[in-house]
JSON list of C-alpha atoms in Angstrom, two decimals:
[
{"chain": "A", "resi": 1, "resn": "ALA", "atom": "CA", "xyz": [-88.18, 103.02, 64.75]},
{"chain": "A", "resi": 2, "resn": "GLN", "atom": "CA", "xyz": [-89.27, 105.50, 68.08]},
{"chain": "A", "resi": 3, "resn": "LYS", "atom": "CA", "xyz": [-87.89, 104.57, 71.45]},
{"chain": "A", "resi": 4, "resn": "ILE", "atom": "CA", "xyz": [-89.04, 106.37, 74.90]},
{"chain": "A", "resi": 5, "resn": "THR", "atom": "CA", "xyz": [-86.98, 105.94, 78.11]},
{"chain": "A", "resi": 6, "resn": "GLN", "atom": "CA", "xyz": [-88.33, 106.48, 81.69]},
{"chain": "A", "resi": 7, "resn": "THR", "atom": "CA", "xyz": [-85.39, 106.16, 83.87]},
{"chain": "A", "resi": 8, "resn": "GLN", "atom": "CA", "xyz": [-87.16, 106.97, 87.16]},
{"chain": "A", "resi": 9, "resn": "PRO", "atom": "CA", "xyz": [-89.28, 103.54, 88.25]},
{"chain": "A", "resi": 10, "resn": "GLY", "atom": "CA", "xyz": [-90.49, 105.32, 91.19]},
{"chain": "A", "resi": 11, "resn": "MET", "atom": "CA", "xyz": [-90.43, 109.04, 92.59]},
{"chain": "A", "resi": 12, "resn": "PHE", "atom": "CA", "xyz": [-91.55, 110.10, 96.18]},
{"chain": "A", "resi": 13, "resn": "VAL", "atom": "CA", "xyz": [-92.32, 114.02, 96.68]},
{"chain": "A", "resi": 14, "resn": "GLN", "atom": "CA", "xyz": [-94.01, 115.98, 99.33]},
{"chain": "A", "resi": 15, "resn": "GLU", "atom": "CA", "xyz": [-97.16, 117.20, 99.02]},
{"chain": "A", "resi": 16, "resn": "LYS", "atom": "CA", "xyz": [-97.19, 121.07, 97.93]},
{"chain": "A", "resi": 17, "resn": "GLU", "atom": "CA", "xyz": [-93.74, 120.56, 96.30]},
{"chain": "A", "resi": 18, "resn": "ALA", "atom": "CA", "xyz": [-92.53, 120.35, 92.60]},
{"chain": "A", "resi": 19, "resn": "VAL", "atom": "CA", "xyz": [-91.59, 117.15, 91.23]},
{"chain": "A", "resi": 20, "resn": "THR", "atom": "CA", "xyz": [-89.73, 116.33, 87.75]},
{"chain": "A", "resi": 21, "resn": "LEU", "atom": "CA", "xyz": [-90.26, 113.16, 85.88]},
{"chain": "A", "resi": 22, "resn": "ASP", "atom": "CA", "xyz": [-87.80, 112.43, 83.20]},
{"chain": "A", "resi": 23, "resn": "CYS", "atom": "CA", "xyz": [-88.30, 111.23, 79.71]},
{"chain": "A", "resi": 24, "resn": "THR", "atom": "CA", "xyz": [-85.93, 110.93, 77.01]},
{"chain": "A", "resi": 25, "resn": "TYR", "atom": "CA", "xyz": [-86.63, 109.81, 73.39]},
{"chain": "A", "resi": 26, "resn": "ASP", "atom": "CA", "xyz": [-85.07, 108.64, 70.09]},
{"chain": "A", "resi": 27, "resn": "THR", "atom": "CA", "xyz": [-86.75, 108.97, 66.54]},
{"chain": "A", "resi": 28, "resn": "SER", "atom": "CA", "xyz": [-85.57, 109.39, 63.26]},
{"chain": "A", "resi": 29, "resn": "ASP", "atom": "CA", "xyz": [-88.75, 111.36, 62.31]},
{"chain": "A", "resi": 30, "resn": "PRO", "atom": "CA", "xyz": [-87.91, 115.07, 61.53]},
{"chain": "A", "resi": 31, "resn": "SER", "atom": "CA", "xyz": [-91.41, 115.98, 63.09]},
{"chain": "A", "resi": 32, "resn": "TYR", "atom": "CA", "xyz": [-93.19, 114.30, 66.00]},
{"chain": "A", "resi": 33, "resn": "GLY", "atom": "CA", "xyz": [-95.06, 114.93, 68.90]},
{"chain": "A", "resi": 34, "resn": "LEU", "atom": "CA", "xyz": [-94.74, 113.89, 72.66]},
{"chain": "A", "resi": 35, "resn": "PHE", "atom": "CA", "xyz": [-97.24, 113.19, 75.36]},
{"chain": "A", "resi": 36, "resn": "TRP", "atom": "CA", "xyz": [-97.72, 112.60, 78.89]},
{"chain": "A", "resi": 37, "resn": "TYR", "atom": "CA", "xyz": [-100.51, 110.49, 80.25]},
{"chain": "A", "resi": 38, "resn": "LYS", "atom": "CA", "xyz": [-101.47, 109.80, 83.93]},
{"chain": "A", "resi": 39, "resn": "GLN", "atom": "CA", "xyz": [-102.67, 106.29, 84.97]},
{"chain": "A", "resi": 40, "resn": "PRO", "atom": "CA", "xyz": [-104.43, 106.42, 88.55]},
{"chain": "A", "resi": 41, "resn": "SER", "atom": "CA", "xyz": [-104.84, 102.84, 90.39]},
{"chain": "A", "resi": 42, "resn": "SER", "atom": "CA", "xyz": [-108.31, 102.68, 88.81]},
{"chain": "A", "resi": 43, "resn": "GLY", "atom": "CA", "xyz": [-106.48, 102.15, 85.49]},
{"chain": "A", "resi": 44, "resn": "GLU", "atom": "CA", "xyz": [-107.87, 104.66, 82.65]},
{"chain": "A", "resi": 45, "resn": "MET", "atom": "CA", "xyz": [-105.32, 106.70, 80.81]},
{"chain": "A", "resi": 46, "resn": "ILE", "atom": "CA", "xyz": [-105.39, 110.35, 81.39]},
{"chain": "A", "resi": 47, "resn": "PHE", "atom": "CA", "xyz": [-103.95, 112.81, 79.05]},
{"chain": "A", "resi": 48, "resn": "LEU", "atom": "CA", "xyz": [-102.19, 115.58, 80.42]},
{"chain": "A", "resi": 49, "resn": "ILE", "atom": "CA", "xyz": [-100.26, 117.36, 78.04]},
{"chain": "A", "resi": 50, "resn": "TYR", "atom": "CA", "xyz": [-98.74, 117.54, 74.54]},
{"chain": "A", "resi": 51, "resn": "GLN", "atom": "CA", "xyz": [-95.46, 119.28, 72.72]},
{"chain": "A", "resi": 52, "resn": "GLY", "atom": "CA", "xyz": [-94.88, 119.19, 69.04]},
{"chain": "A", "resi": 53, "resn": "SER", "atom": "CA", "xyz": [-91.45, 118.94, 68.02]},
{"chain": "A", "resi": 54, "resn": "TYR", "atom": "CA", "xyz": [-91.66, 122.78, 66.17]},
{"chain": "A", "resi": 55, "resn": "ASP", "atom": "CA", "xyz": [-93.55, 124.19, 69.08]},
{"chain": "A", "resi": 56, "resn": "GLN", "atom": "CA", "xyz": [-91.20, 127.25, 70.11]},
{"chain": "A", "resi": 57, "resn": "GLN", "atom": "CA", "xyz": [-92.59, 127.67, 73.46]},
{"chain": "A", "resi": 58, "resn": "ASN", "atom": "CA", "xyz": [-92.80, 124.72, 76.19]},
{"chain": "A", "resi": 59, "resn": "ALA", "atom": "CA", "xyz": [-96.23, 123.31, 76.71]},
{"chain": "A", "resi": 60, "resn": "THR", "atom": "CA", "xyz": [-98.00, 124.03, 79.88]},
{"chain": "A", "resi": 61, "resn": "GLU", "atom": "CA", "xyz": [-101.78, 122.89, 81.23]},
{"chain": "A", "resi": 62, "resn": "GLY", "atom": "CA", "xyz": [-102.29, 124.06, 84.66]},
{"chain": "A", "resi": 63, "resn": "ARG", "atom": "CA", "xyz": [-100.05, 122.60, 87.13]},
{"chain": "A", "resi": 64, "resn": "TYR", "atom": "CA", "xyz": [-98.17, 120.50, 84.28]},
{"chain": "A", "resi": 65, "resn": "SER", "atom": "CA", "xyz": [-95.51, 121.91, 82.25]},
{"chain": "A", "resi": 66, "resn": "LEU", "atom": "CA", "xyz": [-93.40, 120.01, 79.73]},
{"chain": "A", "resi": 67, "resn": "ASN", "atom": "CA", "xyz": [-89.52, 120.69, 79.93]},
{"chain": "A", "resi": 68, "resn": "PHE", "atom": "CA", "xyz": [-88.70, 120.25, 76.23]},
{"chain": "A", "resi": 69, "resn": "GLN", "atom": "CA", "xyz": [-84.99, 120.31, 75.20]},
{"chain": "A", "resi": 70, "resn": "LYS", "atom": "CA", "xyz": [-85.03, 119.13, 71.63]},
{"chain": "A", "resi": 71, "resn": "ALA", "atom": "CA", "xyz": [-81.06, 118.90, 71.25]},
{"chain": "A", "resi": 72, "resn": "ARG", "atom": "CA", "xyz": [-80.86, 116.59, 74.50]},
{"chain": "A", "resi": 73, "resn": "LYS", "atom": "CA", "xyz": [-84.03, 114.84, 73.02]},
{"chain": "A", "resi": 74, "resn": "SER", "atom": "CA", "xyz": [-85.76, 115.28, 76.37]},
{"chain": "A", "resi": 75, "resn": "ALA", "atom": "CA", "xyz": [-89.31, 115.83, 77.48]},
{"chain": "A", "resi": 76, "resn": "ASN", "atom": "CA", "xyz": [-89.54, 116.27, 81.20]},
{"chain": "A", "resi": 77, "resn": "LEU", "atom": "CA", "xyz": [-93.00, 116.49, 83.06]},
{"chain": "A", "resi": 78, "resn": "VAL", "atom": "CA", "xyz": [-92.99, 119.16, 85.65]},
{"chain": "A", "resi": 79, "resn": "ILE", "atom": "CA", "xyz": [-95.74, 118.98, 88.26]},
{"chain": "A", "resi": 80, "resn": "SER", "atom": "CA", "xyz": [-96.06, 122.09, 90.58]},
{"chain": "A", "resi": 81, "resn": "ALA", "atom": "CA", "xyz": [-97.66, 122.03, 93.94]},
{"chain": "A", "resi": 82, "resn": "SER", "atom": "CA", "xyz": [-98.26, 118.31, 94.09]},
{"chain": "A", "resi": 83, "resn": "GLN", "atom": "CA", "xyz": [-101.45, 117.08, 95.59]},
{"chain": "A", "resi": 84, "resn": "LEU", "atom": "CA", "xyz": [-102.24, 113.59, 96.99]},
{"chain": "A", "resi": 85, "resn": "GLY", "atom": "CA", "xyz": [-104.50, 112.87, 93.92]},
{"chain": "A", "resi": 86, "resn": "ASP", "atom": "CA", "xyz": [-101.26, 113.07, 91.67]},
{"chain": "A", "resi": 87, "resn": "SER", "atom": "CA", "xyz": [-100.08, 109.88, 93.14]},
{"chain": "A", "resi": 88, "resn": "ALA", "atom": "CA", "xyz": [-100.34, 107.73, 89.79]},
{"chain": "A", "resi": 89, "resn": "MET", "atom": "CA", "xyz": [-98.16, 106.07, 87.10]},
{"chain": "A", "resi": 90, "resn": "TYR", "atom": "CA", "xyz": [-97.23, 108.69, 84.39]},
{"chain": "A", "resi": 91, "resn": "PHE", "atom": "CA", "xyz": [-96.18, 107.84, 80.98]},
{"chain": "A", "resi": 92, "resn": "CYS", "atom": "CA", "xyz": [-94.31, 109.70, 78.52]},
{"chain": "A", "resi": 93, "resn": "ALA", "atom": "CA", "xyz": [-95.25, 108.74, 74.89]},
{"chain": "A", "resi": 94, "resn": "MET", "atom": "CA", "xyz": [-94.44, 109.95, 71.33]},
{"chain": "A", "resi": 95, "resn": "ARG", "atom": "CA", "xyz": [-95.65, 109.60, 67.86]},
{"chain": "A", "resi": 96, "resn": "GLY", "atom": "CA", "xyz": [-94.45, 111.03, 64.27]},
{"chain": "A", "resi": 97, "resn": "ALA", "atom": "CA", "xyz": [-96.41, 113.88, 62.85]},
{"chain": "A", "resi": 98, "resn": "ARG", "atom": "CA", "xyz": [-96.38, 113.31, 59.36]},
{"chain": "A", "resi": 99, "resn": "ALA", "atom": "CA", "xyz": [-99.67, 112.23, 57.80]},
{"chain": "A", "resi": 100, "resn": "GLY", "atom": "CA", "xyz": [-100.47, 108.48, 57.30]},
{"chain": "A", "resi": 101, "resn": "GLY", "atom": "CA", "xyz": [-100.49, 104.98, 58.52]},
{"chain": "A", "resi": 102, "resn": "SER", "atom": "CA", "xyz": [-97.87, 103.98, 61.14]},
{"chain": "A", "resi": 103, "resn": "ASN", "atom": "CA", "xyz": [-97.20, 107.72, 62.29]},
{"chain": "A", "resi": 104, "resn": "TYR", "atom": "CA", "xyz": [-100.42, 107.66, 63.75]},
{"chain": "A", "resi": 105, "resn": "LYS", "atom": "CA", "xyz": [-99.38, 105.03, 66.73]},
{"chain": "A", "resi": 106, "resn": "LEU", "atom": "CA", "xyz": [-97.94, 105.95, 69.86]},
{"chain": "A", "resi": 107, "resn": "THR", "atom": "CA", "xyz": [-94.84, 104.63, 71.63]},
{"chain": "A", "resi": 108, "resn": "PHE", "atom": "CA", "xyz": [-94.72, 104.25, 75.28]},
{"chain": "A", "resi": 109, "resn": "GLY", "atom": "CA", "xyz": [-91.87, 104.26, 78.03]},
{"chain": "A", "resi": 110, "resn": "LYS", "atom": "CA", "xyz": [-92.49, 102.24, 80.95]},
{"chain": "A", "resi": 111, "resn": "GLY", "atom": "CA", "xyz": [-93.92, 104.78, 83.34]},
{"chain": "A", "resi": 112, "resn": "THR", "atom": "CA", "xyz": [-92.61, 106.21, 86.60]},
{"chain": "A", "resi": 113, "resn": "LEU", "atom": "CA", "xyz": [-94.81, 105.67, 89.70]},
{"chain": "A", "resi": 114, "resn": "LEU", "atom": "CA", "xyz": [-95.13, 108.91, 91.61]},
{"chain": "A", "resi": 115, "resn": "THR", "atom": "CA", "xyz": [-96.10, 108.86, 95.16]},
{"chain": "A", "resi": 116, "resn": "VAL", "atom": "CA", "xyz": [-97.11, 111.92, 96.88]},
{"chain": "A", "resi": 117, "resn": "ASN", "atom": "CA", "xyz": [-96.72, 112.07, 100.77]},
{"chain": "A", "resi": 118, "resn": "PRO", "atom": "CA", "xyz": [-98.85, 114.00, 103.14]},
{"chain": "B", "resi": 1, "resn": "ASN", "atom": "CA", "xyz": [-120.79, 110.43, 77.18]},
{"chain": "B", "resi": 2, "resn": "ALA", "atom": "CA", "xyz": [-119.05, 110.66, 74.03]},
{"chain": "B", "resi": 3, "resn": "GLY", "atom": "CA", "xyz": [-115.87, 109.27, 75.06]},
{"chain": "B", "resi": 4, "resn": "VAL", "atom": "CA", "xyz": [-114.41, 105.90, 73.99]},
{"chain": "B", "resi": 5, "resn": "MET", "atom": "CA", "xyz": [-116.41, 103.18, 75.40]},
{"chain": "B", "resi": 6, "resn": "GLN", "atom": "CA", "xyz": [-114.95, 99.57, 76.20]},
{"chain": "B", "resi": 7, "resn": "ASN", "atom": "CA", "xyz": [-116.43, 96.59, 77.38]},
{"chain": "B", "resi": 8, "resn": "PRO", "atom": "CA", "xyz": [-116.53, 94.66, 79.37]},
{"chain": "B", "resi": 9, "resn": "ARG", "atom": "CA", "xyz": [-114.35, 96.53, 82.03]},
{"chain": "B", "resi": 10, "resn": "HIS", "atom": "CA", "xyz": [-113.26, 92.95, 83.13]},
{"chain": "B", "resi": 11, "resn": "LEU", "atom": "CA", "xyz": [-113.02, 89.55, 81.60]},
{"chain": "B", "resi": 12, "resn": "VAL", "atom": "CA", "xyz": [-112.27, 86.12, 82.79]},
{"chain": "B", "resi": 13, "resn": "ARG", "atom": "CA", "xyz": [-111.62, 83.35, 80.59]},
{"chain": "B", "resi": 14, "resn": "ARG", "atom": "CA", "xyz": [-110.33, 79.78, 80.96]},
{"chain": "B", "resi": 15, "resn": "ARG", "atom": "CA", "xyz": [-107.50, 78.72, 78.83]},
{"chain": "B", "resi": 16, "resn": "GLY", "atom": "CA", "xyz": [-108.46, 77.65, 75.41]},
{"chain": "B", "resi": 17, "resn": "GLN", "atom": "CA", "xyz": [-111.70, 79.82, 75.53]},
{"chain": "B", "resi": 18, "resn": "GLU", "atom": "CA", "xyz": [-112.20, 82.99, 73.02]},
{"chain": "B", "resi": 19, "resn": "ALA", "atom": "CA", "xyz": [-111.99, 86.61, 74.39]},
{"chain": "B", "resi": 20, "resn": "ARG", "atom": "CA", "xyz": [-113.88, 89.30, 72.50]},
{"chain": "B", "resi": 21, "resn": "LEU", "atom": "CA", "xyz": [-113.22, 92.60, 73.59]},
{"chain": "B", "resi": 22, "resn": "ARG", "atom": "CA", "xyz": [-115.26, 95.74, 72.07]},
{"chain": "B", "resi": 23, "resn": "CYS", "atom": "CA", "xyz": [-114.51, 99.45, 71.56]},
{"chain": "B", "resi": 24, "resn": "SER", "atom": "CA", "xyz": [-116.98, 102.11, 70.02]},
{"chain": "B", "resi": 25, "resn": "PRO", "atom": "CA", "xyz": [-114.89, 105.08, 69.14]},
{"chain": "B", "resi": 26, "resn": "MET", "atom": "CA", "xyz": [-115.49, 108.88, 70.32]},
{"chain": "B", "resi": 27, "resn": "LYS", "atom": "CA", "xyz": [-118.19, 110.30, 68.03]},
{"chain": "B", "resi": 28, "resn": "GLY", "atom": "CA", "xyz": [-116.95, 111.72, 65.10]},
{"chain": "B", "resi": 29, "resn": "HIS", "atom": "CA", "xyz": [-113.71, 109.54, 65.37]},
{"chain": "B", "resi": 30, "resn": "SER", "atom": "CA", "xyz": [-112.96, 107.29, 62.86]},
{"chain": "B", "resi": 31, "resn": "HIS", "atom": "CA", "xyz": [-109.66, 105.89, 63.64]},
{"chain": "B", "resi": 32, "resn": "VAL", "atom": "CA", "xyz": [-109.31, 103.19, 66.20]},
{"chain": "B", "resi": 33, "resn": "TYR", "atom": "CA", "xyz": [-106.21, 101.87, 67.86]},
{"chain": "B", "resi": 34, "resn": "TRP", "atom": "CA", "xyz": [-105.87, 98.54, 70.29]},
{"chain": "B", "resi": 35, "resn": "TYR", "atom": "CA", "xyz": [-103.07, 98.92, 72.87]},
{"chain": "B", "resi": 36, "resn": "ARG", "atom": "CA", "xyz": [-101.79, 95.94, 75.45]},
{"chain": "B", "resi": 37, "resn": "GLN", "atom": "CA", "xyz": [-100.54, 96.61, 78.86]},
{"chain": "B", "resi": 38, "resn": "LEU", "atom": "CA", "xyz": [-98.80, 93.92, 80.66]},
{"chain": "B", "resi": 39, "resn": "PRO", "atom": "CA", "xyz": [-98.26, 94.13, 84.35]},
{"chain": "B", "resi": 40, "resn": "GLU", "atom": "CA", "xyz": [-95.51, 96.57, 85.37]},
{"chain": "B", "resi": 41, "resn": "GLU", "atom": "CA", "xyz": [-95.29, 97.89, 81.80]},
{"chain": "B", "resi": 42, "resn": "GLY", "atom": "CA", "xyz": [-95.97, 100.68, 79.38]},
{"chain": "B", "resi": 43, "resn": "LEU", "atom": "CA", "xyz": [-98.59, 100.35, 76.66]},
{"chain": "B", "resi": 44, "resn": "LYS", "atom": "CA", "xyz": [-97.55, 98.41, 73.73]},
{"chain": "B", "resi": 45, "resn": "PHE", "atom": "CA", "xyz": [-99.31, 98.87, 70.33]},
{"chain": "B", "resi": 46, "resn": "MET", "atom": "CA", "xyz": [-101.12, 96.18, 68.32]},
{"chain": "B", "resi": 47, "resn": "VAL", "atom": "CA", "xyz": [-103.18, 97.55, 65.71]},
{"chain": "B", "resi": 48, "resn": "TYR", "atom": "CA", "xyz": [-104.72, 100.47, 63.64]},
{"chain": "B", "resi": 49, "resn": "LEU", "atom": "CA", "xyz": [-107.99, 100.19, 62.19]},
{"chain": "B", "resi": 50, "resn": "GLN", "atom": "CA", "xyz": [-110.38, 102.40, 60.11]},
{"chain": "B", "resi": 51, "resn": "LYS", "atom": "CA", "xyz": [-113.84, 101.62, 58.94]},
{"chain": "B", "resi": 52, "resn": "GLU", "atom": "CA", "xyz": [-113.54, 98.15, 57.42]},
{"chain": "B", "resi": 53, "resn": "ASN", "atom": "CA", "xyz": [-109.56, 98.52, 56.77]},
{"chain": "B", "resi": 54, "resn": "ILE", "atom": "CA", "xyz": [-106.83, 97.29, 58.84]},
{"chain": "B", "resi": 55, "resn": "ILE", "atom": "CA", "xyz": [-104.02, 99.92, 58.57]},
{"chain": "B", "resi": 56, "resn": "ASP", "atom": "CA", "xyz": [-101.20, 98.71, 60.72]},
{"chain": "B", "resi": 57, "resn": "GLU", "atom": "CA", "xyz": [-101.19, 95.45, 62.49]},
{"chain": "B", "resi": 58, "resn": "SER", "atom": "CA", "xyz": [-97.33, 95.45, 62.91]},
{"chain": "B", "resi": 59, "resn": "GLY", "atom": "CA", "xyz": [-97.90, 95.03, 66.89]},
{"chain": "B", "resi": 60, "resn": "MET", "atom": "CA", "xyz": [-100.44, 92.03, 66.66]},
{"chain": "B", "resi": 61, "resn": "PRO", "atom": "CA", "xyz": [-99.18, 88.57, 67.39]},
{"chain": "B", "resi": 62, "resn": "LYS", "atom": "CA", "xyz": [-99.17, 86.30, 64.32]},
{"chain": "B", "resi": 63, "resn": "GLU", "atom": "CA", "xyz": [-101.51, 83.73, 65.78]},
{"chain": "B", "resi": 64, "resn": "ARG", "atom": "CA", "xyz": [-105.00, 83.73, 67.88]},
{"chain": "B", "resi": 65, "resn": "PHE", "atom": "CA", "xyz": [-105.39, 87.58, 67.75]},
{"chain": "B", "resi": 66, "resn": "SER", "atom": "CA", "xyz": [-107.39, 89.39, 65.21]},
{"chain": "B", "resi": 67, "resn": "ALA", "atom": "CA", "xyz": [-109.27, 92.85, 64.91]},
{"chain": "B", "resi": 68, "resn": "GLU", "atom": "CA", "xyz": [-111.71, 94.32, 62.66]},
{"chain": "B", "resi": 69, "resn": "PHE", "atom": "CA", "xyz": [-113.81, 97.60, 62.54]},
{"chain": "B", "resi": 70, "resn": "PRO", "atom": "CA", "xyz": [-117.07, 96.98, 60.46]},
{"chain": "B", "resi": 71, "resn": "LYS", "atom": "CA", "xyz": [-118.97, 99.60, 58.72]},
{"chain": "B", "resi": 72, "resn": "GLU", "atom": "CA", "xyz": [-121.57, 99.35, 61.36]},
{"chain": "B", "resi": 73, "resn": "GLY", "atom": "CA", "xyz": [-121.01, 98.70, 65.17]},
{"chain": "B", "resi": 74, "resn": "PRO", "atom": "CA", "xyz": [-117.89, 98.68, 67.33]},
{"chain": "B", "resi": 75, "resn": "SER", "atom": "CA", "xyz": [-114.24, 97.74, 66.80]},
{"chain": "B", "resi": 76, "resn": "ILE", "atom": "CA", "xyz": [-113.65, 93.95, 68.13]},
{"chain": "B", "resi": 77, "resn": "LEU", "atom": "CA", "xyz": [-110.40, 92.27, 69.34]},
{"chain": "B", "resi": 78, "resn": "ARG", "atom": "CA", "xyz": [-110.54, 89.02, 69.19]},
{"chain": "B", "resi": 79, "resn": "ILE", "atom": "CA", "xyz": [-108.09, 86.40, 71.04]},
{"chain": "B", "resi": 80, "resn": "GLN", "atom": "CA", "xyz": [-108.62, 82.67, 70.10]},
{"chain": "B", "resi": 81, "resn": "GLN", "atom": "CA", "xyz": [-107.88, 79.98, 72.62]},
{"chain": "B", "resi": 82, "resn": "VAL", "atom": "CA", "xyz": [-106.46, 82.38, 75.37]},
{"chain": "B", "resi": 83, "resn": "VAL", "atom": "CA", "xyz": [-103.38, 81.51, 77.20]},
{"chain": "B", "resi": 84, "resn": "ARG", "atom": "CA", "xyz": [-102.35, 82.73, 80.64]},
{"chain": "B", "resi": 85, "resn": "GLY", "atom": "CA", "xyz": [-99.76, 85.07, 79.03]},
{"chain": "B", "resi": 86, "resn": "ASP", "atom": "CA", "xyz": [-102.51, 86.84, 77.41]},
{"chain": "B", "resi": 87, "resn": "SER", "atom": "CA", "xyz": [-103.83, 88.25, 80.76]},
{"chain": "B", "resi": 88, "resn": "ALA", "atom": "CA", "xyz": [-103.34, 92.19, 80.45]},
{"chain": "B", "resi": 89, "resn": "ALA", "atom": "CA", "xyz": [-105.32, 95.46, 80.32]},
{"chain": "B", "resi": 90, "resn": "TYR", "atom": "CA", "xyz": [-106.27, 96.11, 76.50]},
{"chain": "B", "resi": 91, "resn": "PHE", "atom": "CA", "xyz": [-106.89, 99.79, 75.70]},
{"chain": "B", "resi": 92, "resn": "CYS", "atom": "CA", "xyz": [-108.62, 101.13, 72.95]},
{"chain": "B", "resi": 93, "resn": "ALA", "atom": "CA", "xyz": [-108.10, 104.65, 71.63]},
{"chain": "B", "resi": 94, "resn": "SER", "atom": "CA", "xyz": [-109.79, 106.71, 68.47]},
{"chain": "B", "resi": 95, "resn": "THR", "atom": "CA", "xyz": [-108.62, 109.72, 66.78]},
{"chain": "B", "resi": 96, "resn": "GLY", "atom": "CA", "xyz": [-110.20, 111.66, 64.06]},
{"chain": "B", "resi": 97, "resn": "THR", "atom": "CA", "xyz": [-108.71, 112.44, 60.70]},
{"chain": "B", "resi": 98, "resn": "GLY", "atom": "CA", "xyz": [-105.03, 113.08, 60.62]},
{"chain": "B", "resi": 99, "resn": "GLY", "atom": "CA", "xyz": [-104.54, 110.71, 63.76]},
{"chain": "B", "resi": 100, "resn": "TRP", "atom": "CA", "xyz": [-104.92, 113.44, 66.52]},
{"chain": "B", "resi": 101, "resn": "GLY", "atom": "CA", "xyz": [-106.89, 113.85, 69.29]},
{"chain": "B", "resi": 102, "resn": "TYR", "atom": "CA", "xyz": [-106.26, 110.68, 70.86]},
{"chain": "B", "resi": 103, "resn": "THR", "atom": "CA", "xyz": [-108.64, 109.60, 73.35]},
{"chain": "B", "resi": 104, "resn": "PHE", "atom": "CA", "xyz": [-108.28, 106.37, 75.45]},
{"chain": "B", "resi": 105, "resn": "GLY", "atom": "CA", "xyz": [-110.92, 104.27, 76.83]},
{"chain": "B", "resi": 106, "resn": "SER", "atom": "CA", "xyz": [-111.06, 102.84, 80.08]},
{"chain": "B", "resi": 107, "resn": "GLY", "atom": "CA", "xyz": [-109.48, 99.52, 78.92]},
{"chain": "B", "resi": 108, "resn": "THR", "atom": "CA", "xyz": [-110.51, 95.85, 79.34]},
{"chain": "B", "resi": 109, "resn": "ARG", "atom": "CA", "xyz": [-108.94, 93.69, 81.83]},
{"chain": "B", "resi": 110, "resn": "LEU", "atom": "CA", "xyz": [-108.34, 90.37, 80.88]},
{"chain": "B", "resi": 111, "resn": "THR", "atom": "CA", "xyz": [-107.69, 87.57, 83.13]},
{"chain": "B", "resi": 112, "resn": "VAL", "atom": "CA", "xyz": [-106.89, 84.07, 82.03]},
{"chain": "B", "resi": 113, "resn": "VAL", "atom": "CA", "xyz": [-107.44, 81.23, 84.63]}
]
């Protein structure tokens, strides 16, 4: 079974500053993928960034980077130079990487509500 | 728009009625997943389907809920005899072969009154 824990129900950050959203995971799968999604107040799920468990480097996508520490089972999202439009719920998720069946479903954490202050 | 299309965006049903939620996967995708998001919660997996087959329904409630993905047409999530506790956002996602390229639809917000 897979489990995602996001311990920060809410976070505040000043515009233009960086913020880190925490995510720890637990799995027995030898290979897996980690995802971050953004859910603004409009409700859609927006894919931000992906990290494979065997990727040598931390993933980056524009202002988003993933601080992946495999030994600690953590996959924190770092948002640099926060913007007002970054205010949203952020979800960490994972899935197994082996082919087939139940490995394809995503397991989500409960989310962190980020508020960017002007 | 070649994304995942869900309709309706909002659905209101009285207790005891049936709710039908539709999902058309992204072009070229043949795997469909349904997730439910209760208020203040993350998304929870319900069911995974390929054309005409249910692959994994481990997250589906045993009663009143069913899903299909016919050879032609969209995937349908059906909830019979809805209760207030079914009020939630229901998201559909699709992937290509290998289960990658997860793309979510905009969701259907079901309200049971």
